[in-house]
Coordinates of C-alpha atoms and ligand atoms in Angstrom, one line a residue:
X203 CA 0.0 -0.1 0.1
X204 CA 2.9 2.3 1.1
X205 CA 4.5 1.8 -2.4
X206 CA 1.2 2.3 -4.3
X207 CA 1.0 5.9 -2.5
X208 CA 4.6 6.7 -3.0
X209 CA 4.5 5.8 -6.8
X210 CA 1.5 7.9 -7.3
X211 CA 3.0 11.1 -5.3
X212 CA 6.2 10.7 -7.1
X213 CA 4.4 11.0 -10.5
X214 CA 2.4 14.0 -9.1
X215 CA 5.4 15.6 -7.8
X216 CA 7.4 15.2 -11.1
X217 CA 4.7 17.2 -13.1
X218 CA 3.8 19.7 -10.1
X219 CA 7.1 19.9 -8.1
X220 CA 7.0 23.6 -7.9
X221 CA 3.5 23.8 -6.3
X222 CA 3.9 23.0 -2.5
X223 CA 0.4 23.7 -1.5
X224 CA -1.2 21.9 -4.3
X225 CA 1.0 18.7 -3.5
X226 CA 0.2 19.1 0.1
X227 CA -3.7 18.9 -0.6
X228 CA -3.1 15.9 -3.1
X229 CA -0.9 13.9 -0.5
X230 CA -3.6 14.1 2.1
X231 CA -6.3 12.9 -0.3
X232 CA -3.9 10.1 -1.6
X233 CA -3.0 8.7 1.7
X234 CA -6.5 8.2 2.7
X235 CA -8.2 7.5 -1.0
X236 CA -5.7 5.2 -2.4
X237 CA -6.1 2.3 0.3
X238 CA -9.9 2.6 -0.5
X239 CA -9.2 2.4 -4.2
X240 CA -7.0 -0.6 -4.0
X241 CA -9.7 -2.4 -1.9
X242 CA -12.6 -1.8 -4.3
X243 CA -12.3 -3.5 -7.7
X244 CA -14.6 -1.0 -9.5
X245 CA -12.1 1.9 -9.1
X246 CA -8.7 -0.1 -9.1
X247 CA -6.7 0.4 -12.3
X248 CA -8.8 3.1 -13.7
X249 CA -6.4 5.8 -12.9
X250 CA -9.3 8.0 -11.5
X251 CA -7.2 9.8 -8.8
X252 CA -4.6 10.5 -11.5
X253 CA -7.3 12.0 -13.8
X254 CA -8.8 14.0 -10.9
X255 CA -5.2 15.9 -10.1
X256 CA -5.1 17.1 -13.5
X257 CA -7.4 20.3 -14.0
X258 CA -9.8 19.9 -17.1
X259 CA -8.7 23.3 -18.2
X260 CA -6.6 26.1 -16.8
X261 CA -7.2 29.9 -17.8
X262 CA -4.6 32.4 -17.2
X263 CA -5.0 35.9 -18.5
X264 CA -3.7 39.6 -18.2
X265 CA -5.7 42.1 -16.2
X266 CA -4.8 45.8 -16.9
X267 CA -6.5 48.7 -15.0
X268 CA -6.0 52.1 -14.3
X269 CA -5.3 53.3 -10.7
X270 CA -6.6 56.6 -9.1
X271 CA -3.2 58.1 -10.0
X272 CA -3.7 57.5 -13.6
X273 CA -1.1 54.8 -13.7
X274 CA -1.6 51.5 -15.7
X275 CA -1.5 48.4 -13.4
X276 CA -1.0 44.8 -14.5
X277 CA -2.3 41.9 -12.6
X278 CA -2.7 38.0 -13.4
X279 CA -6.0 36.5 -13.5
X280 CA -6.7 32.8 -13.3
X281 CA -9.5 30.2 -13.3
X282 CA -9.0 26.7 -12.8
X283 CA -11.8 24.3 -14.0
X284 CA -10.8 21.2 -12.0
X285 CA -13.6 18.8 -12.4
X286 CA -17.0 18.8 -14.1
X287 CA -18.1 15.1 -13.5
X288 CA -21.0 15.8 -11.2
X289 CA -22.0 19.4 -12.3
X290 CA -20.7 22.6 -13.6
X291 CA -17.5 24.1 -12.2
X292 CA -18.2 25.8 -9.0
X293 CA -16.0 27.6 -6.7
X294 CA -14.7 31.1 -5.3
X295 CA -12.3 33.7 -6.4
X296 CA -9.5 34.8 -4.4
X297 CA -8.0 38.3 -4.6
X298 CA -4.8 38.4 -2.6
X299 CA -1.0 39.0 -3.4
X300 CA -0.1 35.5 -2.6
X301 CA -2.3 34.0 -5.4
X302 CA -0.4 31.8 -7.8
X303 CA -1.1 28.5 -9.6
X304 CA -0.2 26.4 -6.7
X305 CA -2.7 28.1 -4.3
X306 CA -5.6 28.0 -6.7
X307 CA -4.9 24.4 -7.7
X308 CA -5.0 23.3 -4.2
X309 CA -8.2 25.2 -3.7
X310 CA -9.7 23.8 -6.8
X311 CA -8.8 20.3 -6.0
X312 CA -10.2 20.6 -2.4
X313 CA -13.5 22.1 -3.8
X314 CA -14.1 19.0 -5.9
X315 CA -14.1 17.0 -2.8
X316 CA -16.2 19.5 -0.8
X317 CA -18.8 20.2 -3.4
X318 CA -19.2 16.4 -3.8
X319 CA -19.8 16.2 -0.1
X320 CA -22.7 18.8 -0.1
X321 CA -24.7 16.3 -2.0
X322 CA -25.6 19.1 -4.7
X323 CA -24.8 18.7 -8.3
X324 CA -21.6 20.9 -8.4
X325 CA -18.2 20.2 -10.0
X326 CA -15.1 22.0 -8.8
X327 CA -13.2 25.1 -9.7
X328 CA -11.3 28.1 -8.3
X329 CA -9.9 31.4 -9.5
X330 CA -8.6 34.7 -8.7
X331 CA -6.0 37.2 -8.8
X332 CA -2.8 38.3 -7.3
X333 CA -4.6 41.8 -6.9
X334 CA -4.3 43.2 -3.5
X335 CA -7.7 44.9 -2.5
X336 CA -6.2 46.4 0.5
X337 CA -5.7 50.1 0.6
X338 CA -7.6 50.5 -2.7
X339 CA -10.5 52.9 -3.3
X340 CA -13.9 51.7 -4.0
X341 CA -13.4 52.9 -7.7
X342 CA -10.1 51.2 -8.0
X343 CA -11.8 48.1 -6.9
X344 CA -14.5 48.6 -9.5
X345 CA -12.1 49.2 -12.3
X346 CA -10.0 46.1 -11.4
X347 CA -13.2 43.8 -11.1
X348 CA -14.4 45.0 -14.4
X349 CA -11.3 44.5 -16.0
X350 CA -11.1 40.9 -14.5
X351 CA -14.6 40.0 -15.8
X352 CA -13.9 41.5 -19.2
X353 CA -11.8 38.3 -19.9
X354 CA -13.4 35.9 -17.4
X355 CA -16.8 36.3 -19.0
X356 CA -15.9 34.0 -21.8
X357 CA -15.1 31.2 -19.8
X358 CA -18.1 31.1 -17.4
X359 CA -21.8 30.8 -17.5
X360 CA -24.6 29.6 -15.3
X361 CA -24.4 26.0 -16.6
X362 CA -20.7 26.1 -17.2
X363 CA -18.8 27.8 -14.3
X364 CA -20.3 29.6 -11.3
X365 CA -17.6 31.7 -9.4
X366 CA -18.2 33.2 -5.9
X367 CA -16.3 34.9 -3.1
X368 CA -13.2 33.8 -1.2
X369 CA -10.5 35.8 0.4
X370 CA -10.6 39.6 -0.7
X371 CA -13.8 38.9 -2.7
X372 CA -16.9 40.0 -0.7
X373 CA -20.2 41.3 -1.7
X374 CA -18.8 44.7 -2.9
X375 CA -16.5 42.8 -5.5
X376 CA -19.2 40.2 -6.3
X377 CA -21.5 43.3 -7.3
X378 CA -18.9 44.7 -9.7
X379 CA -18.0 41.4 -11.3
X380 CA -21.6 40.7 -11.8
X381 CA -22.4 44.1 -13.3
X382 CA -19.7 43.7 -15.9
X383 CA -20.8 40.0 -16.8
X384 CA -24.5 41.1 -17.1
X385 CA -23.4 44.0 -19.5
X386 CA -21.2 41.9 -21.7
X387 CA -23.5 39.0 -21.9
X388 CA -26.7 41.2 -22.0
X389 CA -28.6 38.6 -19.8
X390 CA -29.5 38.3 -16.1
X391 CA -28.6 34.8 -14.8
X392 CA -27.4 33.5 -11.8
X393 CA -23.8 33.3 -13.1
X394 CA -22.2 34.3 -9.6
X395 CA -23.3 33.4 -6.1
X396 CA -23.0 35.7 -3.2
X397 CA -25.1 38.2 -4.9
X398 CA -26.8 41.0 -3.0
X399 CA -30.4 40.4 -1.6
X400 CA -32.2 42.6 -4.1
X401 CA -30.6 41.1 -7.3
X402 CA -30.7 37.4 -6.8
X403 CA -28.8 36.6 -3.8
X404 CA -29.8 34.0 -1.2
X405 CA -30.7 34.7 2.4
X406 CA -28.1 33.1 4.9
X407 CA -25.3 33.0 2.1
X408 CA -23.1 35.6 3.8
X409 CA -23.5 33.6 7.1
X410 CA -23.3 30.3 5.6
X411 CA -19.7 29.3 5.9
X412 CA -19.3 30.4 9.6
X413 CA -22.6 29.1 10.6
X414 CA -22.1 25.8 8.7
X415 CA -18.5 25.3 10.4
X416 CA -20.3 25.6 13.8
X417 CA -23.0 23.3 12.9
X418 CA -20.7 20.8 11.7
X419 CA -18.7 21.1 15.1
X420 CA -21.9 20.9 17.1
X421 CA -22.5 17.5 15.4
X422 CA -19.0 16.4 16.3
X423 CA -19.5 17.5 20.0
X424 CA -22.8 15.6 20.0
X425 CA -21.1 12.4 19.3
X426 CA -19.3 13.0 22.7
X427 CA -22.8 14.2 24.3
X428 CA -21.1 17.7 24.5
X429 CA -22.1 21.1 23.1
X430 CA -20.9 24.8 22.6
X431 CA -22.6 25.8 26.0
X432 CA -20.0 27.4 28.5
X433 CA -17.0 26.7 26.1
X434 CA -14.1 28.9 25.4
X435 CA -13.6 29.3 21.7
X436 CA -10.8 30.9 19.8
X437 CA -11.4 31.9 16.3
X438 CA -8.6 33.0 13.9
X439 CA -9.4 35.6 11.0
X440 CA -11.9 38.5 11.0
X441 CA -13.4 38.2 7.6
X442 CA -16.6 36.7 6.4
X443 CA -16.1 33.2 7.9
X444 CA -14.6 34.2 11.1
X445 CA -17.3 36.8 11.8
X446 CA -20.3 34.3 11.3
X447 CA -18.6 31.6 13.0
X448 CA -18.3 34.0 16.0
X449 CA -21.8 34.9 15.7
X450 CA -23.1 31.4 15.8
X451 CA -20.8 30.3 18.7
X452 CA -22.2 33.2 20.8
X453 CA -25.9 32.3 19.9
X454 CA -25.0 28.8 21.2
X455 CA -23.7 29.9 24.5
X456 CA -19.9 29.6 23.8
X457 CA -17.5 32.4 24.7
X458 CA -15.3 33.7 21.7
X459 CA -12.1 35.0 23.0
X460 CA -10.1 35.9 20.0
X461 CA -10.1 37.2 16.4
X462 CA -7.3 38.0 14.2
X463 CA -6.0 39.3 10.9
X464 CA -2.6 39.1 9.1
X465 CA -1.1 41.7 11.6
X466 CA -1.8 39.9 14.9
X467 CA -4.8 38.7 17.1
X468 CA -7.0 40.4 19.7
X469 CA -7.8 38.6 23.0
X470 CA -10.7 39.6 25.0
X471 CA -11.0 37.7 28.2
X472 CA -14.4 38.8 28.9
X473 CA -15.7 37.4 25.6
X474 CA -16.5 39.0 22.3
X475 CA -20.2 39.4 22.7
X476 CA -22.9 40.3 20.1
X477 CA -22.3 44.2 20.4
X478 CA -18.6 43.8 20.2
X479 CA -19.0 41.7 17.1
X480 CA -21.2 44.3 15.5
X481 CA -18.4 46.7 16.1
X482 CA -15.9 44.2 14.6
X483 CA -18.3 43.8 11.3
X484 CA -18.6 47.7 11.0
X485 CA -14.8 47.9 11.3
X486 CA -13.9 45.2 8.9
X487 CA -16.9 45.2 6.3
X488 CA -17.6 49.1 6.2
X489 CA -14.6 50.9 7.6
X490 CA -12.2 48.3 6.1
X491 CA -9.9 48.8 9.3
X492 CA -7.5 46.5 11.1
X493 CA -8.5 44.1 14.0
X494 CA -5.9 46.0 16.3
X495 CA -8.6 48.9 16.4
X496 CA -10.7 46.8 18.5
X497 CA -8.5 47.5 21.6
X498 CA -9.2 51.3 21.1
X499 CA -13.1 50.6 21.6
X500 CA -12.5 47.8 24.2
X501 CA -9.4 48.8 26.2
X502 CA -9.5 45.9 28.5
X503 CA -8.8 43.7 25.4
X504 CA -5.1 43.1 24.2
X505 CA -3.7 43.3 20.8
X506 CA -0.8 40.7 20.3
X507 CA 1.2 41.7 17.2
X508 CA 2.4 39.4 14.6
X509 CA 1.1 36.3 16.4
X510 CA -1.6 33.7 15.9
X511 CA -4.2 33.2 18.7
X512 CA -3.3 29.3 19.1
X513 CA -1.6 30.0 22.4
X514 CA -4.7 31.1 24.1
X515 CA -6.3 28.3 26.4
X516 CA -9.5 27.2 24.8
X517 CA -12.0 24.3 24.5
X518 CA -12.6 24.6 20.9
X519 CA -10.5 26.3 18.2
X520 CA -11.9 27.5 14.7
X521 CA -9.3 28.4 12.3
X522 CA -11.0 30.9 9.9
X523 CA -8.2 32.8 8.0
X524 CA -6.1 31.1 5.7
X525 CA -3.9 27.9 4.7
X526 CA -1.3 26.5 7.0
X527 CA -2.1 29.1 9.7
X528 CA -1.7 26.3 12.3
X529 CA 1.5 24.2 12.7
X530 CA 2.6 21.3 14.7
X531 CA 3.8 23.6 17.5
X532 CA 0.5 25.4 17.6
X533 CA -1.4 21.9 17.7
X534 CA 0.8 20.8 20.5
X535 CA 0.1 24.1 22.4
X536 CA -3.7 23.7 21.8
X537 CA -3.6 20.0 23.0
X538 CA -1.5 20.9 26.1
X539 CA -4.1 23.6 26.8
X540 CA -6.9 20.8 26.8
X541 CA -8.6 21.8 23.3
X542 CA -11.0 18.9 22.5
X543 CA -12.2 20.2 19.0
X544 CA -10.6 21.8 15.9
X545 CA -13.1 22.6 13.2
X546 CA -11.7 24.2 10.0
X547 CA -13.4 27.3 8.6
X548 CA -10.5 28.2 6.3
X549 CA -9.2 26.0 3.6
X550 CA -6.4 23.7 4.6
X551 CA -5.6 26.1 7.8
X552 CA -3.7 23.1 9.6
X553 CA -0.4 21.8 8.4
X554 CA -0.1 17.9 7.7
X555 CA 2.1 17.8 10.9
X556 CA -0.7 19.6 13.0
X557 CA -3.3 17.1 11.5
X558 CA -1.2 14.0 12.5
X559 CA -0.9 15.6 16.1
X560 CA -4.7 16.0 16.6
X561 CA -5.2 12.5 15.3
X562 CA -2.8 11.2 17.5
X563 CA -4.4 12.9 20.6
X564 CA -7.7 11.5 19.2
X565 CA -9.5 14.9 19.5
X566 CA -12.4 15.9 17.2
X567 CA -10.7 17.3 14.2
X568 CA -12.8 18.5 11.0
X569 CA -11.0 19.3 7.8
X570 CA -12.2 22.4 5.9
X571 CA -13.6 20.3 2.8
X572 CA -16.1 19.1 5.2
X573 CA -16.8 21.6 7.8
X574 CA -16.5 24.7 5.6
X575 CA -18.8 23.2 2.8
X576 CA -21.9 25.2 4.1
X577 CA -20.7 28.2 2.1
X578 CA -20.7 26.5 -1.2
X579 CA -23.7 24.4 -0.4
X580 CA -25.8 27.7 0.3
X581 CA -24.2 28.9 -3.1
X582 CA -25.8 25.7 -4.6
X583 CA -29.1 26.7 -2.9
X584 CA -28.9 30.2 -4.4
X585 CA -28.2 28.7 -7.9
X586 CA -31.3 26.6 -7.4
X587 CA -33.3 29.8 -6.3
X588 CA -32.1 31.6 -9.5
X589 CA -33.0 28.9 -11.6
X590 CA -36.5 28.5 -10.2
X591 CA -36.8 32.5 -10.2
X592 CA -37.8 32.0 -6.6
X593 CA -36.6 33.1 -3.1
X594 CA -36.7 31.1 0.1
X595 CA -37.0 32.5 3.5
X596 CA -34.1 32.8 5.9
X597 CA -35.4 30.1 7.9
X598 CA -35.9 27.7 5.0
X599 CA -32.4 28.2 3.9
X600 CA -30.9 27.9 7.4
X601 CA -32.7 24.8 7.9
X602 CA -31.4 23.2 4.6
X603 CA -27.8 24.4 5.5
X604 CA -28.2 22.4 8.9
X605 CA -29.6 19.5 7.0
X606 CA -26.6 19.4 4.6
X607 CA -24.1 19.8 7.5
X608 CA -25.6 17.0 9.2
X609 CA -25.6 14.9 6.1
X610 CA -22.0 15.6 5.5
X611 CA -21.1 14.6 9.0
X612 CA -23.0 11.3 8.7
X613 CA -20.9 10.7 5.5
X614 CA -17.8 11.3 7.4
X615 CA -18.8 8.9 10.0
X616 CA -19.7 6.4 7.3
X617 CA -16.3 6.2 5.7
X618 CA -14.1 7.6 8.4
X619 CA -14.6 5.4 11.4
X620 CA -11.5 3.6 12.4
X621 CA -11.7 0.0 14.0
X622 CA -11.2 1.5 17.6
X623 CA -14.3 3.7 17.0
X624 CA -12.3 6.9 16.5
X625 CA -13.8 9.0 13.7
X626 CA -11.0 10.2 11.2
X627 CA -12.9 13.0 9.5
X628 CA -10.2 13.5 7.1
X629 CA -10.4 10.0 5.9
X630 CA -14.3 10.1 5.9
X631 CA -14.6 13.3 4.1
X632 CA -12.0 12.3 1.3
X633 CA -13.4 8.9 0.6
X634 CA -17.1 10.1 0.7
X635 CA -16.1 13.0 -1.7
X636 CA -14.2 10.8 -4.0
X637 CA -16.7 7.9 -4.3
X638 CA -19.4 10.2 -5.9
X639 CA -17.1 11.9 -8.2
X640 CA -15.5 8.6 -9.2
X641 CA -18.9 7.0 -10.1
X642 CA -19.7 9.9 -12.5
X643 CA -16.3 9.6 -14.1
X644 CA -16.6 5.9 -14.6
X645 CA -20.1 6.2 -16.0
X646 CA -18.9 8.9 -18.4
X647 CA -15.9 7.0 -19.9
X648 CA -12.6 8.4 -20.8
X649 CA -13.1 12.1 -21.4
Ligands
NDP217 P1 -12.0 37.4 4.0 O1 -11.2 38.1 2.9 O2 -13.3 37.9 4.3 O3 -11.1 37.3 5.4 C1 -9.9 36.7 5.4 C2 -9.4 36.8 6.8 O4 -8.1 36.0 6.8 C3 -8.9 38.3 7.1 O5 -9.2 38.5 8.4 C4 -7.5 38.3 6.8 O6 -6.7 39.1 7.3 C5 -7.0 37.0 7.2 N1 -5.9 36.5 6.4 C6 -5.9 36.3 5.1 N2 -4.6 35.9 4.7 C7 -4.0 35.8 5.7 C8 -2.6 35.4 6.0 N3 -1.8 35.3 5.0 N4 -2.2 35.5 7.2 C9 -2.9 35.8 8.4 N5 -4.2 36.2 8.2 C10 -4.8 36.3 6.9 O7 -12.0 35.8 3.6 P2 -13.0 34.6 4.1 O8 -13.4 34.9 5.5 O9 -14.0 34.5 2.9 O10 -12.0 33.4 4.0 C11 -11.3 32.9 4.9 C12 -11.0 31.4 4.7 O11 -12.2 30.6 4.5 C13 -10.0 31.1 3.4 O12 -9.3 30.2 3.7 C14 -11.2 30.8 2.4 O13 -10.7 30.0 1.4 C15 -12.1 30.1 3.3 N6 -13.5 29.8 2.8 C16 -14.3 30.9 2.5 C17 -15.6 30.7 2.2 C18 -16.4 31.7 2.0 O14 -17.8 31.3 1.5 N7 -16.2 33.1 2.0 C19 -16.2 29.3 2.0 C20 -15.3 28.2 2.4 C21 -14.0 28.4 2.8 P3 -6.1 40.4 6.5 O15 -7.3 41.4 6.4 O16 -5.0 41.1 7.3 O17 -5.7 40.0 5.1
2IT218 O1 -13.9 27.8 -0.6 C1 -15.0 27.9 -0.9 O2 -15.9 26.8 -0.7 C2 -15.5 29.1 -1.1 N1 -14.9 30.2 -1.1 C3 -17.1 29.3 -1.6 C4 -17.3 28.8 -3.0 C5 -18.6 29.0 -3.4 O3 -18.8 28.8 -4.8 O4 -19.5 29.6 -2.8

């Protein structure tokens, strides 16, 4: 078995040696899925995983735009159309200076498994740009988004590829992107998700990733007859996912102690309550400020510059910022402090070594492709409402989201339970996600 996995990874490394994040994501899947393939004749010898690690299509393009000083700026735009076996390509757009092929291929690869887990008919894709929205004016953001869409529009469509938000792409950017798509195509379709409530967006989509992550963690805690009530919770990030994860934790009776951004973290020993969270939302989403400004409003809290929040003692940790933000040392600190549950809101926030430490300690650990799938699942619900030209209520969408997270949890139990009863949610999510895509690929032949 070990040899099978090594031989596969050697081949993938030969082709993608310069893409560390992509290789990291592939390695994690290969280690759990190859043993399953070898045991099941219908998949064995069909090179399904080898086909899955090669994107169906990679689009890379130039994005030229003019900044407020009248200078011409040039950025790179991408869309990775990874796998369309079970539905049109679906996945977010990331605008961040670190965006490159490795980051987007890892995200697109993860998205294929995640979307499969949602049970909705969505293939996987991801895109974005090395454009940095930080410090840009609204007009600069608009000009960039319009320029980006003036090329991307040829490659997407409501039945082909449906982008959405991710880091650096929120409701403001989605508006500008949609506006240019509509103008160029002269049609109003649900080609992007995360739209505003008055023009085709779904209720609960802004909340969905963060809420979904907490619903998933709740399901994991229930297996131990436990809950969020009275728990100390640390959250990283202070963007879309972190904000709504924090909101749901507070609603369920947990105490949120931290939030962060790329400059450091804030620690509020009294807990970040709903009023303080409203302050953070205004600070981040409207004023576009830094998390350090929290301590100006709440001076009893502390700002710890240049660090991540994992050193704070907690029961539950929700990493909701970015990839590889939690390493082995952080994992050991969390474990030594008595942490019982880690549920990933971000994509691949824990390093491989950190996950090994969590598994060794046999705590509850959920990989992002399972626990953050509520965002894309609700995007799927937005697509359905757009096709039906209909709008479900907040409660209807929230109930569907809860059901989907509960179903994903069940799938993880089905495929992830070890002989000693410990649930390896990484293995469970990878195999459950794989099976559905593999069946579709087998049925459709060599294409
Ligand atoms: P936002 O842009 O709204 O927020 C990102 C947050 O993460 C910010 O607080 C940002 O801080 C912080 N961050 C970003 N990069 C770094 C870095 N290199 N080091 C430290 N902190 C960093 O993005 P989202 O909340 O939407 O996304 C967060 C994570 O969740 C990502 O991994 C994304 O892929 C994942 N995700 C998002 C979904 C969605 O629906 N939006 C769905 C599923 C997963 P700063 O402002 O300083 O950059
Ligand atoms: O990583 C993700 O799942 C997202 N950024 C959301 C994708 C989507 O299509 O809603």
